[in-house]
Amino acid sequence: MIAPRMLHRAIGTVLAVFVTAHIANHLAALAAVEAHVRFMERARLVYRQPVVEAVLLLCVVLQAASGLRMLWTGRRRRRTVLAWLQAGSGAYLALFLAIHVGAVLVARIAGGLDTNFYFAAAGLHVWPFVLFFTPYYFLAVVALFVHLGCALRRGRAVVALASAAGIVVAGLIVAALMGSLYPVEIPANYLQTFAARRA
Ligand code: HEM
């Protein structure tokens, strides 16, 4: 049987392709919402192909499962700061992915929503949900960079550099979603979910 560590690294490499495009997609929103939507429309031609999407979602499940298994089995051997940073960022990513991918699929399949920029941004425009969504997205991007920095196994300087890059990228993405870079008007159908919960 393939060892969880080998599986985790192999699937992580496959997932890195999607995640790089995904983060680039969110960075496109720094220019304008239309740039984000155009980028997503082209990227979806690949990752929304049924076979590609099924493989992607299977990779997400296997990545989280193999990571959580290592988190548990290695709990007594973990001594260094880097080992704990890798485990902590991985644990957050597993939790984030369970909520994030679940929310995207439910909104798309049950809610009939186009899960684009406005879907991601809506929660950041409704009080008090902004208190949840700001750290939720910010920490996801930072955790991703920290986790990848640790996986490179090049020591503390590389992890520090990756973390700093993660903080900058996360700040820019969240600022665009919040409407801090230019005015963002969220269409009413994206706000409805939150309005229903407040009523
Ligand atoms: C600020 C951070 C993020 C935002 C705003 C965001 C937003 C979104 C949106 C709007 C979608 C729907 C895409 C579509 O309909 O085509 C999506 C899908 C997805 N995201 Fe993210 N995401 C973020 C970070 C991440 C990270 C860090 C990961 C992985 C580590 C991730 C993994 C995924 C996956 C696996 C999907 C499902 C793709 C699909 O099957 O359609 N996301 N995200």
mmCIF file of C-alpha atoms and ligand atoms in Angstrom:
data_model
loop_
_atom_site.group_PDB
_atom_site.id
_atom_site.type_symbol
_atom_site.label_atom_id
_atom_site.label_comp_id
_atom_site.label_asym_id
_atom_site.label_seq_id
_atom_site.Cartn_x
_atom_site.Cartn_y
_atom_site.Cartn_z
ATOM 1 C CA MET A 1 0.000 0.000 0.000
ATOM 2 C CA ILE A 2 1.213 3.513 -0.842
ATOM 3 C CA ALA A 3 2.423 5.447 2.249
ATOM 4 C CA PRO A 4 0.262 8.462 3.285
ATOM 5 C CA ARG A 5 3.278 10.804 2.949
ATOM 6 C CA MET A 6 3.978 9.722 -0.639
ATOM 7 C CA LEU A 7 0.288 9.936 -1.533
ATOM 8 C CA HIS A 8 0.062 13.388 0.081
ATOM 9 C CA ARG A 9 3.060 14.728 -1.867
ATOM 10 C CA ALA A 10 1.929 13.205 -5.182
ATOM 11 C CA ILE A 11 -1.648 14.509 -4.920
ATOM 12 C CA GLY A 12 -0.359 17.830 -3.581
ATOM 13 C CA THR A 13 1.607 18.267 -6.814
ATOM 14 C CA VAL A 14 -1.537 17.654 -8.902
ATOM 15 C CA LEU A 15 -3.602 20.008 -6.721
ATOM 16 C CA ALA A 16 -0.907 22.699 -6.949
ATOM 17 C CA VAL A 17 -1.775 23.153 -10.648
ATOM 18 C CA PHE A 18 -5.433 23.954 -9.848
ATOM 19 C CA VAL A 19 -4.598 26.026 -6.760
ATOM 20 C CA THR A 20 -2.044 28.166 -8.671
ATOM 21 C CA ALA A 21 -4.682 28.929 -11.325
ATOM 22 C CA HIS A 22 -7.297 29.501 -8.576
ATOM 23 C CA ILE A 23 -5.159 32.039 -6.700
ATOM 24 C CA ALA A 24 -4.207 33.731 -9.998
ATOM 25 C CA ASN A 25 -7.957 33.903 -10.732
ATOM 26 C CA HIS A 26 -8.567 35.768 -7.473
ATOM 27 C CA LEU A 27 -5.584 38.056 -8.107
ATOM 28 C CA ALA A 28 -7.128 38.967 -11.478
ATOM 29 C CA ALA A 29 -9.839 40.712 -9.433
ATOM 30 C CA LEU A 30 -7.222 43.320 -8.454
ATOM 31 C CA ALA A 31 -7.771 44.797 -11.932
ATOM 32 C CA ALA A 32 -11.579 44.508 -12.030
ATOM 33 C CA VAL A 33 -14.414 42.072 -11.296
ATOM 34 C CA GLU A 34 -14.761 41.555 -15.093
ATOM 35 C CA ALA A 35 -11.111 40.395 -15.274
ATOM 36 C CA HIS A 36 -11.846 37.823 -12.536
ATOM 37 C CA VAL A 37 -14.983 36.595 -14.312
ATOM 38 C CA ARG A 38 -13.233 36.356 -17.731
ATOM 39 C CA PHE A 39 -10.335 34.386 -16.180
ATOM 40 C CA MET A 40 -12.790 32.041 -14.421
ATOM 41 C CA GLU A 41 -14.829 31.456 -17.570
ATOM 42 C CA ARG A 42 -11.683 30.293 -19.403
ATOM 43 C CA ALA A 43 -10.348 28.218 -16.483
ATOM 44 C CA ARG A 44 -13.739 26.516 -16.039
ATOM 45 C CA LEU A 45 -13.476 25.160 -19.585
ATOM 46 C CA VAL A 46 -10.799 22.873 -18.086
ATOM 47 C CA TYR A 47 -11.679 22.224 -14.412
ATOM 48 C CA ARG A 48 -15.463 22.070 -14.939
ATOM 49 C CA GLN A 49 -15.086 19.172 -17.409
ATOM 50 C CA PRO A 50 -16.930 16.388 -15.510
ATOM 51 C CA VAL A 51 -13.954 13.988 -15.480
ATOM 52 C CA VAL A 52 -11.457 16.730 -14.519
ATOM 53 C CA GLU A 53 -13.739 18.038 -11.757
ATOM 54 C CA ALA A 54 -14.358 14.527 -10.387
ATOM 55 C CA VAL A 55 -10.573 13.908 -10.249
ATOM 56 C CA LEU A 56 -10.027 17.335 -8.634
ATOM 57 C CA LEU A 57 -12.633 16.692 -5.925
ATOM 58 C CA LEU A 58 -11.264 13.186 -5.294
ATOM 59 C CA CYS A 59 -7.768 14.704 -4.944
ATOM 60 C CA VAL A 60 -9.114 17.232 -2.391
ATOM 61 C CA VAL A 61 -10.679 14.419 -0.310
ATOM 62 C CA LEU A 62 -7.551 12.206 -0.487
ATOM 63 C CA GLN A 63 -5.267 15.155 0.305
ATOM 64 C CA ALA A 64 -7.261 16.134 3.390
ATOM 65 C CA ALA A 65 -7.640 12.495 4.545
ATOM 66 C CA SER A 66 -3.928 11.609 4.136
ATOM 67 C CA GLY A 67 -2.923 14.923 5.785
ATOM 68 C CA LEU A 68 -5.233 14.417 8.772
ATOM 69 C CA ARG A 69 -3.932 10.855 9.170
ATOM 70 C CA MET A 70 -0.316 12.124 9.317
ATOM 71 C CA LEU A 71 -1.384 14.880 11.710
ATOM 72 C CA TRP A 72 -2.590 12.201 14.115
ATOM 73 C CA THR A 73 0.073 9.485 13.635
ATOM 74 C CA GLY A 74 2.967 11.967 13.844
ATOM 75 C CA ARG A 75 1.668 13.846 16.901
ATOM 76 C CA ARG A 76 4.367 12.488 19.283
ATOM 77 C CA ARG A 77 7.296 12.916 16.868
ATOM 78 C CA ARG A 78 6.570 16.560 16.030
ATOM 79 C CA ARG A 79 9.147 18.716 17.839
ATOM 80 C CA THR A 80 10.292 21.599 15.646
ATOM 81 C CA VAL A 81 8.486 24.884 14.995
ATOM 82 C CA LEU A 82 8.452 24.125 11.255
ATOM 83 C CA ALA A 83 6.859 20.703 11.842
ATOM 84 C CA TRP A 84 4.103 22.331 13.914
ATOM 85 C CA LEU A 85 3.619 25.107 11.348
ATOM 86 C CA GLN A 86 3.230 22.493 8.619
ATOM 87 C CA ALA A 87 0.759 20.479 10.717
ATOM 88 C CA GLY A 88 -1.213 23.543 11.863
ATOM 89 C CA SER A 89 -1.497 25.081 8.379
ATOM 90 C CA GLY A 90 -2.495 21.658 6.974
ATOM 91 C CA ALA A 91 -5.179 21.191 9.639
ATOM 92 C CA TYR A 92 -6.657 24.611 8.822
ATOM 93 C CA LEU A 93 -6.587 23.868 5.076
ATOM 94 C CA ALA A 94 -8.432 20.560 5.650
ATOM 95 C CA LEU A 95 -11.135 22.354 7.670
ATOM 96 C CA PHE A 96 -11.299 25.229 5.153
ATOM 97 C CA LEU A 97 -11.575 22.891 2.163
ATOM 98 C CA ALA A 98 -14.397 20.888 3.763
ATOM 99 C CA ILE A 99 -16.438 24.095 4.309
ATOM 100 C CA HIS A 100 -15.321 25.856 1.104
ATOM 101 C CA VAL A 101 -15.833 23.070 -1.433
ATOM 102 C CA GLY A 102 -19.070 22.003 0.316
ATOM 103 C CA ALA A 103 -20.413 25.586 0.169
ATOM 104 C CA VAL A 104 -19.459 25.977 -3.516
ATOM 105 C CA LEU A 105 -21.167 22.716 -4.509
ATOM 106 C CA VAL A 106 -24.336 23.384 -2.461
ATOM 107 C CA ALA A 107 -24.640 26.959 -3.813
ATOM 108 C CA ARG A 108 -24.156 25.732 -7.369
ATOM 109 C CA ILE A 109 -26.279 22.565 -7.322
ATOM 110 C CA ALA A 110 -29.001 23.380 -4.756
ATOM 111 C CA GLY A 111 -28.931 27.196 -4.943
ATOM 112 C CA GLY A 112 -28.488 27.491 -8.714
ATOM 113 C CA LEU A 113 -25.884 30.249 -8.193
ATOM 114 C CA ASP A 114 -22.983 31.034 -10.499
ATOM 115 C CA THR A 115 -20.182 30.636 -7.915
ATOM 116 C CA ASN A 116 -18.079 33.528 -9.216
ATOM 117 C CA PHE A 117 -16.495 36.621 -7.581
ATOM 118 C CA TYR A 118 -19.852 37.793 -6.189
ATOM 119 C CA PHE A 119 -20.469 34.447 -4.478
ATOM 120 C CA ALA A 120 -17.083 34.657 -2.722
ATOM 121 C CA ALA A 121 -17.502 38.354 -1.890
ATOM 122 C CA ALA A 122 -21.110 38.329 -0.637
ATOM 123 C CA GLY A 123 -20.312 37.269 2.946
ATOM 124 C CA LEU A 124 -17.782 40.102 3.223
ATOM 125 C CA HIS A 125 -20.507 42.661 2.520
ATOM 126 C CA VAL A 126 -23.051 41.586 5.151
ATOM 127 C CA TRP A 127 -22.758 42.335 8.868
ATOM 128 C CA PRO A 128 -21.945 40.290 11.010
ATOM 129 C CA PHE A 129 -20.827 37.598 8.472
ATOM 130 C CA VAL A 130 -17.826 39.737 7.551
ATOM 131 C CA LEU A 131 -16.374 38.804 10.973
ATOM 132 C CA PHE A 132 -16.285 35.161 9.865
ATOM 133 C CA PHE A 133 -15.407 35.504 6.165
ATOM 134 C CA THR A 134 -12.462 37.931 6.522
ATOM 135 C CA PRO A 135 -10.250 35.658 8.683
ATOM 136 C CA TYR A 136 -11.672 32.538 6.931
ATOM 137 C CA TYR A 137 -10.365 33.576 3.473
ATOM 138 C CA PHE A 138 -7.287 35.450 4.731
ATOM 139 C CA LEU A 139 -6.033 32.497 6.806
ATOM 140 C CA ALA A 140 -6.746 30.022 3.964
ATOM 141 C CA VAL A 141 -4.374 31.813 1.599
ATOM 142 C CA VAL A 142 -1.731 32.347 4.308
ATOM 143 C CA ALA A 143 -2.013 28.680 5.405
ATOM 144 C CA LEU A 144 -1.594 27.572 1.781
ATOM 145 C CA PHE A 145 1.659 29.536 1.381
ATOM 146 C CA VAL A 146 2.992 28.436 4.797
ATOM 147 C CA HIS A 147 2.140 24.793 4.052
ATOM 148 C CA LEU A 148 3.846 24.897 0.648
ATOM 149 C CA GLY A 149 6.850 26.748 2.133
ATOM 150 C CA CYS A 150 7.251 23.965 4.734
ATOM 151 C CA ALA A 151 6.811 21.256 2.061
ATOM 152 C CA LEU A 152 9.822 22.630 0.133
ATOM 153 C CA ARG A 153 12.035 21.592 3.100
ATOM 154 C CA ARG A 154 14.501 24.424 2.575
ATOM 155 C CA GLY A 155 14.529 25.731 6.147
ATOM 156 C CA ARG A 156 13.185 28.677 8.101
ATOM 157 C CA ALA A 157 14.175 31.457 5.667
ATOM 158 C CA VAL A 158 12.124 29.908 2.847
ATOM 159 C CA VAL A 159 9.120 29.389 5.146
ATOM 160 C CA ALA A 160 9.402 33.005 6.363
ATOM 161 C CA LEU A 161 9.533 34.244 2.756
ATOM 162 C CA ALA A 162 6.571 32.067 1.708
ATOM 163 C CA SER A 163 4.576 33.262 4.744
ATOM 164 C CA ALA A 164 5.304 36.933 3.954
ATOM 165 C CA ALA A 165 4.219 36.372 0.324
ATOM 166 C CA GLY A 166 1.070 34.614 1.614
ATOM 167 C CA ILE A 167 0.171 37.563 3.867
ATOM 168 C CA VAL A 168 0.537 40.027 0.955
ATOM 169 C CA VAL A 169 -1.449 37.849 -1.509
ATOM 170 C CA ALA A 170 -4.161 37.127 1.092
ATOM 171 C CA GLY A 171 -4.450 40.829 1.957
ATOM 172 C CA LEU A 172 -4.829 41.805 -1.711
ATOM 173 C CA ILE A 173 -7.432 39.105 -2.480
ATOM 174 C CA VAL A 174 -9.519 39.920 0.604
ATOM 175 C CA ALA A 175 -9.244 43.679 -0.078
ATOM 176 C CA ALA A 176 -10.616 43.145 -3.616
ATOM 177 C CA LEU A 177 -13.449 40.948 -2.304
ATOM 178 C CA MET A 178 -14.343 43.541 0.366
ATOM 179 C CA GLY A 179 -14.565 46.307 -2.204
ATOM 180 C CA SER A 180 -11.600 48.195 -0.704
ATOM 181 C CA LEU A 181 -9.802 48.584 -4.068
ATOM 182 C CA TYR A 182 -12.836 49.778 -6.074
ATOM 183 C CA PRO A 183 -16.596 49.850 -5.375
ATOM 184 C CA VAL A 184 -18.239 46.400 -5.502
ATOM 185 C CA GLU A 185 -22.015 46.066 -5.839
ATOM 186 C CA ILE A 186 -23.150 42.541 -4.849
ATOM 187 C CA PRO A 187 -26.232 41.389 -6.847
ATOM 188 C CA ALA A 188 -29.313 40.761 -4.667
ATOM 189 C CA ASN A 189 -29.493 36.985 -5.351
ATOM 190 C CA TYR A 190 -26.039 36.525 -3.718
ATOM 191 C CA LEU A 191 -27.105 38.497 -0.624
ATOM 192 C CA GLN A 192 -30.375 36.580 -0.187
ATOM 193 C CA THR A 193 -28.763 33.593 1.610
ATOM 194 C CA PHE A 194 -27.405 35.914 4.293
ATOM 195 C CA ALA A 195 -30.558 38.021 4.556
ATOM 196 C CA ALA A 196 -32.580 34.811 5.170
ATOM 197 C CA ARG A 197 -30.232 33.866 8.050
ATOM 198 C CA ARG A 198 -30.519 37.316 9.660
ATOM 199 C CA ALA A 199 -34.310 37.521 9.444
HETATM 200 C C1 HEM B 1 -9.544 33.906 -0.737
HETATM 201 C C2 HEM B 1 -9.501 32.628 -0.958
HETATM 202 C C3 HEM B 1 -10.453 31.878 -1.844
HETATM 203 C C4 HEM B 1 -11.610 32.272 -2.457
HETATM 204 C C5 HEM B 1 -12.252 33.638 -2.409
HETATM 205 C C6 HEM B 1 -12.126 31.137 -3.192
HETATM 206 C C7 HEM B 1 -13.293 31.130 -3.962
HETATM 207 C C8 HEM B 1 -13.763 30.071 -4.723
HETATM 208 C C9 HEM B 1 -14.866 30.103 -5.643
HETATM 209 C C10 HEM B 1 -15.705 31.332 -5.956
HETATM 210 C C11 HEM B 1 -15.014 28.863 -6.164
HETATM 211 C C12 HEM B 1 -16.022 28.411 -7.242
HETATM 212 C C13 HEM B 1 -15.281 28.309 -8.583
HETATM 213 C C14 HEM B 1 -16.206 28.054 -9.772
HETATM 214 O O1 HEM B 1 -17.418 28.099 -9.628
HETATM 215 O O2 HEM B 1 -15.689 27.832 -10.882
HETATM 216 C C15 HEM B 1 -14.024 28.017 -5.559
HETATM 217 C C16 HEM B 1 -13.873 26.681 -5.791
HETATM 218 C C17 HEM B 1 -12.885 25.885 -5.238
HETATM 219 N N1 HEM B 1 -11.850 26.314 -4.422
HETATM 220 FE FE1 HEM B 1 -11.578 28.191 -3.746
HETATM 221 N N2 HEM B 1 -11.282 30.079 -3.008
HETATM 222 C C18 HEM B 1 -10.248 30.485 -2.191
HETATM 223 C C19 HEM B 1 -9.187 29.734 -1.758
HETATM 224 C C20 HEM B 1 -9.020 28.395 -2.018
HETATM 225 C C21 HEM B 1 -7.895 27.619 -1.563
HETATM 226 C C22 HEM B 1 -6.761 28.157 -0.697
HETATM 227 C C23 HEM B 1 -8.104 26.360 -2.027
HETATM 228 C C24 HEM B 1 -7.246 25.127 -1.863
HETATM 229 C C25 HEM B 1 -6.271 24.999 -1.008
HETATM 230 C C26 HEM B 1 -9.339 26.348 -2.772
HETATM 231 C C27 HEM B 1 -9.893 25.240 -3.405
HETATM 232 C C28 HEM B 1 -11.043 25.227 -4.145
HETATM 233 C C29 HEM B 1 -11.622 24.052 -4.780
HETATM 234 C C30 HEM B 1 -11.041 22.635 -4.720
HETATM 235 C C31 HEM B 1 -12.780 24.455 -5.446
HETATM 236 C C32 HEM B 1 -13.790 23.584 -6.199
HETATM 237 C C33 HEM B 1 -13.590 23.678 -7.710
HETATM 238 C C34 HEM B 1 -14.789 23.095 -8.452
HETATM 239 O O3 HEM B 1 -14.977 21.889 -8.379
HETATM 240 O O4 HEM B 1 -15.526 23.858 -9.065
HETATM 241 N N3 HEM B 1 -9.861 27.609 -2.745
HETATM 242 N N4 HEM B 1 -13.261 28.796 -4.700
#
